[in-house]
Short mmCIF file of C-alpha atoms in Angstrom, two decimals:
data_model
loop_
_atom_site.label_atom_id
_atom_site.label_comp_id
_atom_site.label_asym_id
_atom_site.label_seq_id
_atom_site.Cartn_x
_atom_site.Cartn_y
_atom_site.Cartn_z
CA MET P 69 -79.25 33.53 14.88
CA ALA P 70 -77.49 35.18 11.94
CA ARG P 71 -77.59 33.29 8.69
CA ARG P 72 -74.30 31.84 7.60
CA GLY P 73 -73.34 33.19 4.17
CA LYS P 74 -72.47 30.93 1.30
CA LYS P 75 -68.75 30.20 1.21
CA LYS P 76 -67.12 32.23 -1.53
CA GLY P 77 -64.74 30.60 -3.95
CA ARG P 78 -61.20 31.65 -4.78
CA PRO P 79 -60.74 34.73 -7.00
CA ILE P 80 -58.86 32.71 -9.63
CA SER P 81 -59.11 34.05 -13.19
CA GLY P 82 -58.05 32.59 -16.54
CA TRP P 83 -58.85 29.83 -19.01
CA VAL P 84 -58.71 26.06 -18.55
CA VAL P 85 -58.38 24.52 -22.02
CA PHE P 86 -60.11 21.33 -20.98
CA ASP P 87 -59.83 18.08 -22.92
CA LYS P 88 -63.40 16.97 -22.26
CA PRO P 89 -63.76 13.19 -22.14
CA HIS P 90 -66.41 11.27 -24.05
CA GLY P 91 -69.65 10.95 -22.08
CA MET P 92 -69.34 14.11 -19.99
CA GLY P 93 -71.76 16.99 -20.61
CA SER P 94 -70.48 20.55 -20.96
CA THR P 95 -72.40 21.76 -17.89
CA ASP P 96 -71.01 18.89 -15.84
CA ALA P 97 -67.52 19.74 -17.08
CA VAL P 98 -67.85 23.35 -15.92
CA ALA P 99 -69.11 22.25 -12.50
CA LYS P 100 -66.20 19.80 -12.14
CA ILE P 101 -63.55 22.38 -13.08
CA LYS P 102 -65.11 25.01 -10.82
CA TRP P 103 -65.03 22.55 -7.92
CA LEU P 104 -61.43 21.45 -8.56
CA PHE P 105 -60.20 25.04 -8.61
CA LYS P 106 -62.56 26.16 -5.81
CA ALA P 107 -63.32 29.05 -8.17
CA ASP P 108 -65.94 31.69 -7.44
CA LYS P 109 -67.21 31.72 -11.04
CA ALA P 110 -66.91 29.56 -14.18
CA GLY P 111 -68.45 29.16 -17.64
CA HIS P 112 -67.69 27.51 -20.99
CA ALA P 113 -67.23 28.97 -24.46
CA GLY P 114 -69.42 26.75 -26.62
CA THR P 115 -71.29 23.54 -25.84
CA LEU P 116 -69.71 20.21 -26.71
CA ASP P 117 -72.13 17.25 -26.87
CA PRO P 118 -71.60 14.37 -24.39
CA LEU P 119 -70.84 12.10 -27.38
CA ALA P 120 -67.98 14.39 -28.40
CA SER P 121 -64.56 14.73 -26.83
CA GLY P 122 -61.91 17.39 -27.09
CA MET P 123 -61.35 21.08 -26.51
CA LEU P 124 -63.83 22.81 -24.23
CA PRO P 125 -62.40 26.17 -23.09
CA ILE P 126 -63.65 26.92 -19.58
CA ALA P 127 -63.39 30.45 -18.19
CA LEU P 128 -62.73 31.06 -14.51
CA GLY P 129 -63.50 34.28 -12.64
CA GLU P 130 -62.77 37.44 -14.63
CA ALA P 131 -62.19 35.40 -17.79
CA THR P 132 -65.96 34.84 -18.05
CA LYS P 133 -66.11 38.42 -19.37
CA THR P 134 -64.15 37.29 -22.45
CA VAL P 135 -66.31 34.25 -23.32
CA PRO P 136 -68.05 35.92 -26.33
CA TYR P 137 -64.70 36.44 -28.07
CA VAL P 138 -63.83 32.75 -27.84
CA MET P 139 -67.33 31.68 -28.92
CA ASP P 140 -66.89 33.75 -32.09
CA GLY P 141 -63.58 32.06 -32.93
CA ALA P 142 -63.10 29.39 -35.58
CA LYS P 143 -63.28 25.74 -34.51
CA VAL P 144 -61.71 22.58 -35.90
CA TYR P 145 -63.40 19.17 -35.59
CA ARG P 146 -62.28 15.69 -36.57
CA PHE P 147 -65.25 13.38 -37.11
CA THR P 148 -66.22 9.99 -38.44
CA VAL P 149 -69.30 9.54 -40.63
CA THR P 150 -70.89 6.10 -40.78
CA TRP P 151 -72.74 5.67 -44.07
CA GLY P 152 -75.93 3.70 -44.65
CA GLU P 153 -77.97 4.98 -41.73
CA GLU P 154 -79.56 8.29 -40.71
CA ARG P 155 -80.44 8.68 -37.04
CA SER P 156 -82.89 10.85 -35.10
CA THR P 157 -80.11 12.77 -33.38
CA ASP P 158 -77.79 12.73 -36.42
CA ASP P 159 -75.25 10.90 -34.28
CA LEU P 160 -74.68 7.51 -32.67
CA GLU P 161 -77.02 8.16 -29.74
CA GLY P 162 -80.23 8.33 -31.80
CA VAL P 163 -82.42 5.65 -33.31
CA ALA P 164 -82.21 4.76 -37.00
CA THR P 165 -84.81 6.62 -39.09
CA LYS P 166 -83.55 5.87 -42.63
CA THR P 167 -81.30 3.10 -43.97
CA SER P 168 -79.64 2.23 -47.26
CA ASP P 169 -77.47 -0.57 -48.65
CA LEU P 170 -75.62 1.93 -50.83
CA ARG P 171 -72.05 2.95 -49.95
CA PRO P 172 -70.33 5.98 -51.50
CA SER P 173 -67.05 5.75 -53.35
CA ASP P 174 -64.05 7.92 -52.57
CA GLU P 175 -64.60 9.77 -55.85
CA GLN P 176 -68.25 10.49 -55.04
CA VAL P 177 -67.42 11.86 -51.59
CA ARG P 178 -64.58 14.06 -52.85
CA ALA P 179 -66.75 15.41 -55.67
CA LEU P 180 -69.40 16.43 -53.14
CA MET P 181 -67.11 18.13 -50.60
CA PRO P 182 -66.75 21.52 -52.41
CA LYS P 183 -70.50 22.01 -51.94
CA TYR P 184 -69.89 22.10 -48.20
CA THR P 185 -67.13 24.70 -48.09
CA GLY P 186 -67.48 28.47 -47.93
CA VAL P 187 -70.71 30.14 -46.81
CA ILE P 188 -73.56 27.61 -46.93
CA MET P 189 -77.11 27.24 -45.64
CA GLN P 190 -77.59 24.62 -42.94
CA THR P 191 -80.54 23.33 -40.91
CA PRO P 192 -79.61 22.51 -37.29
CA PRO P 193 -80.44 19.02 -35.96
CA GLN P 194 -83.80 18.28 -34.35
CA PHE P 195 -81.89 17.53 -31.16
CA SER P 196 -80.13 20.88 -30.72
CA ALA P 197 -80.16 23.82 -28.33
CA ILE P 198 -81.87 26.09 -30.89
CA LYS P 199 -84.88 27.88 -29.38
CA ILE P 200 -88.24 27.44 -31.11
CA ALA P 201 -90.99 29.67 -29.66
CA GLY P 202 -89.04 29.90 -26.42
CA GLU P 203 -88.44 26.15 -26.13
CA ARG P 204 -85.23 24.24 -26.77
CA ALA P 205 -85.49 22.10 -29.89
CA TYR P 206 -84.13 19.03 -28.07
CA ASP P 207 -86.86 19.32 -25.40
CA LEU P 208 -89.56 19.38 -28.09
CA ALA P 209 -87.89 16.51 -29.96
CA ARG P 210 -87.79 14.37 -26.80
CA GLU P 211 -91.54 14.90 -26.46
CA GLY P 212 -92.00 13.52 -29.96
CA GLU P 213 -92.76 16.80 -31.69
CA ALA P 214 -91.54 17.34 -35.25
CA VAL P 215 -89.77 20.67 -35.03
CA ASP P 216 -89.57 23.01 -38.02
CA ILE P 217 -86.13 24.59 -37.61
CA PRO P 218 -85.29 27.29 -40.16
CA GLU P 219 -82.02 26.93 -42.02
CA ARG P 220 -79.31 29.48 -41.40
CA GLU P 221 -76.06 30.70 -42.87
CA VAL P 222 -72.82 29.18 -41.58
CA GLU P 223 -69.24 29.35 -42.80
CA ILE P 224 -66.95 26.38 -43.40
CA GLY P 225 -63.33 27.34 -44.02
CA ARG P 226 -62.18 23.90 -45.12
CA LEU P 227 -63.36 20.30 -45.26
CA ASP P 228 -60.74 17.57 -45.64
CA LEU P 229 -61.11 13.82 -46.12
CA VAL P 230 -58.59 12.29 -43.71
CA GLU P 231 -59.01 8.55 -44.26
CA TRP P 232 -61.37 5.65 -44.93
CA LEU P 233 -61.59 3.27 -41.96
CA ASP P 234 -63.59 0.84 -44.09
CA GLU P 235 -66.33 1.08 -46.74
CA ARG P 236 -68.86 2.30 -44.15
CA ARG P 237 -66.77 4.83 -42.22
CA THR P 238 -64.97 7.95 -43.41
CA VAL P 239 -62.93 10.34 -41.26
CA PHE P 240 -63.09 14.08 -42.03
CA GLU P 241 -61.67 17.26 -40.56
CA VAL P 242 -63.55 20.54 -40.78
CA GLU P 243 -62.70 24.12 -39.84
CA CYS P 244 -65.86 26.12 -39.31
CA GLY P 245 -67.34 29.27 -37.84
CA LYS P 246 -69.78 29.90 -35.02
CA GLY P 247 -73.12 28.08 -35.19
CA THR P 248 -72.02 25.25 -37.50
CA TYR P 249 -73.39 21.80 -36.64
CA VAL P 250 -71.09 18.96 -37.68
CA ARG P 251 -73.98 16.52 -37.16
CA SER P 252 -75.97 18.43 -39.81
CA LEU P 253 -72.99 18.27 -42.14
CA ALA P 254 -72.86 14.46 -41.90
CA ARG P 255 -76.64 14.17 -42.33
CA ASP P 256 -76.75 16.42 -45.40
CA MET P 257 -73.78 14.76 -47.09
CA GLY P 258 -75.43 11.37 -46.59
CA ARG P 259 -78.65 12.59 -48.16
CA ASP P 260 -76.83 14.08 -51.14
CA LEU P 261 -74.95 10.82 -51.68
CA GLY P 262 -78.22 8.87 -51.46
CA CYS P 263 -76.86 6.52 -48.80
CA PHE P 264 -77.63 8.48 -45.59
CA GLY P 265 -75.13 8.98 -42.78
CA HIS P 266 -74.57 9.99 -39.17
CA ILE P 267 -71.73 10.99 -36.85
CA SER P 268 -70.24 7.99 -35.04
CA GLU P 269 -67.25 9.78 -33.53
CA LEU P 270 -66.55 13.47 -32.95
CA ARG P 271 -63.61 15.35 -31.44
CA ARG P 272 -63.10 19.10 -31.26
CA VAL P 273 -59.44 19.61 -32.05
CA GLU P 274 -59.15 23.35 -31.72
CA VAL P 275 -61.03 26.49 -30.63
CA GLU P 276 -59.44 29.75 -31.71
CA PRO P 277 -57.30 31.27 -30.20
CA PHE P 278 -56.28 28.24 -28.12
CA THR P 279 -54.08 25.43 -29.42
CA PRO P 280 -53.92 21.66 -28.81
CA ASP P 281 -50.67 22.20 -26.86
CA GLU P 282 -52.72 23.95 -24.16
CA LEU P 283 -55.12 21.04 -23.62
CA VAL P 284 -55.25 19.61 -20.11
CA THR P 285 -56.98 16.35 -19.18
CA LEU P 286 -59.25 15.58 -16.26
CA GLU P 287 -56.62 13.21 -14.86
CA GLU P 288 -53.97 15.96 -14.91
CA LEU P 289 -56.32 18.41 -13.20
CA GLU P 290 -57.36 15.93 -10.53
CA ALA P 291 -53.73 15.04 -9.78
CA ALA P 292 -52.84 18.74 -9.43
CA ALA P 293 -55.91 19.42 -7.28
CA ALA P 294 -54.94 16.59 -4.94
CA LEU P 295 -51.74 18.50 -4.12
CA ALA P 296 -53.88 21.42 -2.96
CA ALA P 297 -55.70 19.34 -0.35
CA PRO P 298 -55.02 20.48 3.23
CA ALA P 299 -52.21 18.54 4.91
CA GLY P 300 -50.74 18.38 8.39
CA GLU P 301 -51.72 17.52 11.91
CA THR P 302 -55.09 18.13 13.51
CA GLY P 303 -55.21 21.07 15.90
CA GLU P 304 -57.02 21.31 19.25
CA ASP P 305 -60.12 22.66 17.52
CA GLY P 306 -60.28 19.59 15.26
CA ARG P 307 -59.22 21.51 12.15
CA ILE P 308 -56.37 20.40 9.92
CA VAL P 309 -53.28 22.52 10.42
CA ASP P 310 -51.67 23.40 7.09
CA PRO P 311 -48.66 25.73 7.16
CA ARG P 312 -48.92 26.41 3.41
CA SER P 313 -50.63 29.52 2.11
CA GLU P 314 -53.54 29.14 -0.32
CA ARG P 315 -51.30 30.31 -3.17
CA GLU P 316 -48.72 27.65 -2.33
CA ARG P 317 -51.33 24.91 -2.04
CA PHE P 318 -52.88 25.68 -5.46
CA ALA P 319 -49.63 26.53 -7.28
CA THR P 320 -49.48 23.30 -9.32
CA LEU P 321 -53.15 23.52 -10.29
CA ASP P 322 -53.05 27.24 -11.11
CA ALA P 323 -50.04 26.69 -13.36
CA LEU P 324 -52.41 24.89 -15.76
CA VAL P 325 -54.49 28.05 -16.27
CA VAL P 326 -54.05 30.15 -19.43
CA ASP P 327 -54.02 33.93 -18.93
CA THR P 328 -57.36 35.73 -19.36
CA GLY P 329 -55.96 38.01 -22.04
CA ALA P 330 -55.20 35.07 -24.33
CA ALA P 331 -58.86 35.13 -25.40
CA LEU P 332 -58.45 38.62 -26.85
CA ASP P 333 -55.76 38.02 -29.46
CA CYS P 334 -58.33 39.14 -32.05
CA LEU P 335 -58.30 42.71 -30.64
CA PRO P 336 -55.69 45.49 -30.91
CA GLN P 337 -53.48 45.42 -27.80
CA VAL P 338 -52.22 48.58 -26.10
CA ALA P 339 -49.84 48.68 -23.12
CA VAL P 340 -50.37 51.41 -20.51
CA SER P 341 -48.64 52.55 -17.33
CA ASP P 342 -49.68 51.50 -13.84
CA ASP P 343 -51.16 54.98 -13.21
CA ALA P 344 -53.21 54.79 -16.40
CA ALA P 345 -54.36 51.28 -15.49
CA THR P 346 -55.63 52.54 -12.13
CA LYS P 347 -57.62 55.31 -13.83
CA ILE P 348 -59.08 52.88 -16.36
CA ARG P 349 -60.15 50.43 -13.65
CA LEU P 350 -62.06 53.30 -12.04
CA GLY P 351 -63.91 53.76 -15.33
CA ASN P 352 -61.99 56.80 -16.55
CA PRO P 353 -60.82 57.33 -20.16
CA VAL P 354 -57.10 57.81 -20.82
CA ILE P 355 -54.98 58.91 -23.76
CA VAL P 356 -53.08 55.97 -25.27
CA ARG P 357 -49.67 56.55 -26.76
CA GLY P 358 -47.11 54.46 -28.51
CA ARG P 359 -46.05 53.49 -32.01
CA ASP P 360 -48.53 50.60 -32.19
CA ALA P 361 -51.47 52.32 -30.48
CA PRO P 362 -54.33 52.89 -32.96
CA ALA P 363 -56.00 56.29 -33.07
CA GLU P 364 -59.39 54.68 -33.67
CA ALA P 365 -60.75 51.22 -32.82
CA ASP P 366 -64.29 50.01 -32.17
CA GLU P 367 -62.80 47.49 -29.76
CA ALA P 368 -59.35 47.18 -28.21
CA CYS P 369 -57.86 45.97 -24.97
CA VAL P 370 -55.25 47.56 -22.73
CA THR P 371 -52.70 45.81 -20.55
CA ALA P 372 -50.32 46.83 -17.79
CA ARG P 373 -47.23 44.75 -16.97
CA GLY P 374 -48.64 42.08 -19.30
CA ARG P 375 -51.92 41.80 -17.37
CA LEU P 376 -55.31 42.59 -18.89
CA VAL P 377 -56.82 45.85 -17.65
CA ALA P 378 -59.89 46.54 -19.79
CA ILE P 379 -61.75 46.20 -23.07
CA GLY P 380 -63.05 49.36 -24.67
CA ALA P 381 -63.06 51.68 -27.67
CA ILE P 382 -60.42 54.12 -28.87
CA GLU P 383 -61.68 57.43 -30.24
CA ALA P 384 -59.25 60.13 -31.37
CA GLY P 385 -56.46 58.48 -29.37
CA MET P 386 -58.56 58.25 -26.19
CA PHE P 387 -59.28 54.82 -24.70
CA LYS P 388 -62.76 54.57 -23.18
CA PRO P 389 -63.25 51.45 -21.02
CA LYS P 390 -66.39 49.37 -21.42
CA ARG P 391 -65.40 46.32 -19.37
CA VAL P 392 -62.68 46.39 -16.73
CA PHE P 393 -60.75 43.56 -15.09
CA ALA P 394 -59.48 43.36 -11.54
CA GLY P 395 -55.73 43.53 -11.16
CA ARG P 396 -55.22 40.02 -9.82
#
């Protein structure tokens, strides 16, 4: 008997700018979105802890090829620091390891904040995905090992004090680059102030190049996916008869997807003809023309009829594809 192949998902491509709810892990979020869209492939652009909520861009299909560009983008977080207690995980989920009766004043906090803007050195949390001798730091920490994690350079574009909820809790907003740990920021500020501190609430507000207006909630996605469920009478073979095409069934859900090319706003964009797009998709270089077409570029992307065709380099006016995208 021939083996039955694994059912292939839909060839849907684009970005779901998911508003991840508190308590859901990033891997679980990807699996949920992939299942709702019946997508053949999915992946996220930067882990968001279960404790955190907010923007988790999830790539579907061909968009997974653009994940590195989103991961390199700036991110904005709004977070609450609770003073007086340092925890093992540097957030609310860990156990208290250091405590203090001291509470910082507004003046003390504001005086400290310039130290944490610009390019700074930061040590990631013990409970983090950093690899130490091939092992994840959080796996070693769960086994009770004290992990020596080397500090590294990160960039913080701005750090704003938003409000004081009470004498123990302060709300901040930070814009930072790739690799920055907000939990480490809260921990280090608490140590400098002599009162200790940890993250008690965390929300990712923005991931460049996406905006909060593009956020879509789990409830909205589930409601749209319900409209894609097969409908109609049962045929003689026991299968549900649905006169709608797959495109019609998923139209409401697919309308929530952001175009794949949106992730590449950081690159020069060059429009080409349909004939040129066909050549590029076959891996062939083409001459790019136009007032805005650069003569040289280490990386650029070309489009045809507004759809992404490929990412590549431009040398002496010739575009050489490195990564091509299907025309769907």
